[in-house]
């Protein structure tokens, strides 16, 4: 738990899910810089109005600006969960902040627009196009990021979509982008979603910011080449589905299977659904779940323990610009909980990530199905009834294995 001292107050903030030995703070120097900039705007005569925060990582901005009853727009379910938890931890009434998914409804006009620049330029473009109709000439528009994440192309997007833009001096390696909306600007239209076609002719639809949005990822391709598709009625999960290619091809090859697509990105799940429907039509059964792993989804939606025949997973390994494997640990141990005895987890990963060792510790064994210079495809079978430890508690230094 960290304390953020901002002009708006002193706040305790934690990342989500809470992990033992967490090394990373729940806010960065850009959050701090943004809050100081915004406090300076609140001079006499300044009126709070409709504040929209975009891409608040762990809720630091929403918690600090809660008095303005902001809308927090994000593509990340985990960020929204973190925001809720941090509001509670700071005794802020949860309804003071409205969490809205990417492309969610916004009220007009926005008085203050606060943007944390995301890693994906495509996502930023889509988000700016989405908020632009609600931005007036009087809207305060400020964005922030660590300097290494602000490029000429980032500034150009603000210029192009909203109006004249300048950058601040750097402070603690963070920088602000300050934009004066042009009232005469021409409305920009987002080029997203986009689509491409797989070698087998299947269309794939991707919303902005989704993993490998414009081509089949090499790791995903390697897993597809090596995957042995099950036969007969099967419950399959595409965990961390992105645009849903793994689940789609699995469902196409086994008409009796039912696939659940899960991702923490709202736009990923929307992409997976669009891709699935474009290929298999409106009537083929499937579930589309926005959630943090398998057991922490919106509206209490969740998978049942011991029911799944097969989980397909190409785990994320870049968390917030820091290399981290906590999500992979979580995905593997939750998969084991969701699988029935005899059910299989199929994983593809970069060779150097050593997923093999993790799977061995969680499942007690792991088969290396295939490997090349860059990737390995791994398969682990759930062999007995004892549950793995709670996912949030799994770490490299824990002794987790089947007996
Ligand atoms: C490497 S991509 C794989 C996407 C897709 N399966 C493919 O192979 O093209 C990993 C995916 O995991 C998702 N993800 C990250 N953290 C997650 C979490 N806590 N729960 C569910 N999905 C998550 C990311 O949004 C991303 O779409």
Tab-separated table of N, CA, C and O in Angstrom, residues 259-262 269 272-274 276-277 286-290 301:
chain	number	residue	atom	x	y	z
A	259	UNK	N	-17.363	-22.451	-26.483
A	259	UNK	CA	-16.199	-21.686	-26.046
A	259	UNK	C	-16.626	-20.495	-25.187
A	259	UNK	O	-17.591	-19.800	-25.503
A	260	UNK	N	-15.886	-20.291	-24.092
A	260	UNK	CA	-16.026	-19.072	-23.291
A	260	UNK	C	-14.801	-18.207	-23.545
A	260	UNK	O	-13.669	-18.663	-23.365
A	261	UNK	N	-15.038	-16.994	-24.001
A	261	UNK	CA	-13.955	-16.056	-24.285
A	261	UNK	C	-13.831	-15.105	-23.096
A	261	UNK	O	-14.827	-14.483	-22.701
A	262	UNK	N	-12.628	-14.998	-22.541
A	262	UNK	CA	-12.431	-14.144	-21.361
A	262	UNK	C	-11.262	-13.188	-21.602
A	262	UNK	O	-10.198	-13.610	-22.058
A	269	UNK	N	-12.860	-8.351	-25.646
A	269	UNK	CA	-14.031	-9.232	-25.628
A	269	UNK	C	-15.008	-8.836	-26.750
A	269	UNK	O	-15.564	-9.707	-27.428
A	272	UNK	N	-13.535	-10.300	-29.864
A	272	UNK	CA	-13.714	-11.752	-29.931
A	272	UNK	C	-15.148	-12.086	-30.336
A	272	UNK	O	-15.389	-12.989	-31.152
A	273	UNK	N	-16.086	-11.343	-29.786
A	273	UNK	CA	-17.496	-11.614	-30.110
A	273	UNK	C	-17.777	-11.297	-31.583
A	273	UNK	O	-18.422	-12.083	-32.289
A	274	UNK	N	-17.247	-10.151	-32.042
A	274	UNK	CA	-17.471	-9.772	-33.447
A	274	UNK	C	-16.828	-10.802	-34.374
A	274	UNK	O	-17.417	-11.211	-35.392
A	276	UNK	N	-16.115	-13.982	-33.722
A	276	UNK	CA	-16.836	-15.260	-33.613
A	276	UNK	C	-18.136	-15.208	-34.430
A	276	UNK	O	-18.434	-16.111	-35.211
A	277	UNK	N	-18.889	-14.144	-34.257
A	277	UNK	CA	-20.185	-14.048	-34.957
A	277	UNK	C	-19.982	-13.923	-36.470
A	277	UNK	O	-20.774	-14.458	-37.248
A	286	UNK	N	-21.886	-19.584	-27.345
A	286	UNK	CA	-20.568	-19.145	-26.842
A	286	UNK	C	-20.823	-18.148	-25.725
A	286	UNK	O	-21.907	-17.566	-25.643
A	287	UNK	N	-19.824	-17.969	-24.853
A	287	UNK	CA	-19.936	-16.962	-23.783
A	287	UNK	C	-18.824	-15.948	-23.950
A	287	UNK	O	-17.697	-16.311	-24.302
A	288	UNK	N	-19.134	-14.710	-23.661
A	288	UNK	CA	-18.149	-13.644	-23.782
A	288	UNK	C	-18.096	-12.911	-22.440
A	288	UNK	O	-19.091	-12.312	-22.032
A	289	UNK	N	-16.962	-13.012	-21.775
A	289	UNK	CA	-16.882	-12.579	-20.384
A	289	UNK	C	-15.743	-11.578	-20.191
A	289	UNK	O	-14.590	-11.888	-20.483
A	290	UNK	N	-16.080	-10.375	-19.722
A	290	UNK	CA	-15.023	-9.428	-19.344
A	290	UNK	C	-14.679	-9.707	-17.890
A	290	UNK	O	-15.562	-9.701	-17.034
A	301	UNK	N	-20.523	-12.732	-12.981
A	301	UNK	CA	-20.357	-13.772	-13.986
A	301	UNK	C	-19.039	-14.494	-13.677
A	301	UNK	O	-18.074	-13.861	-13.295
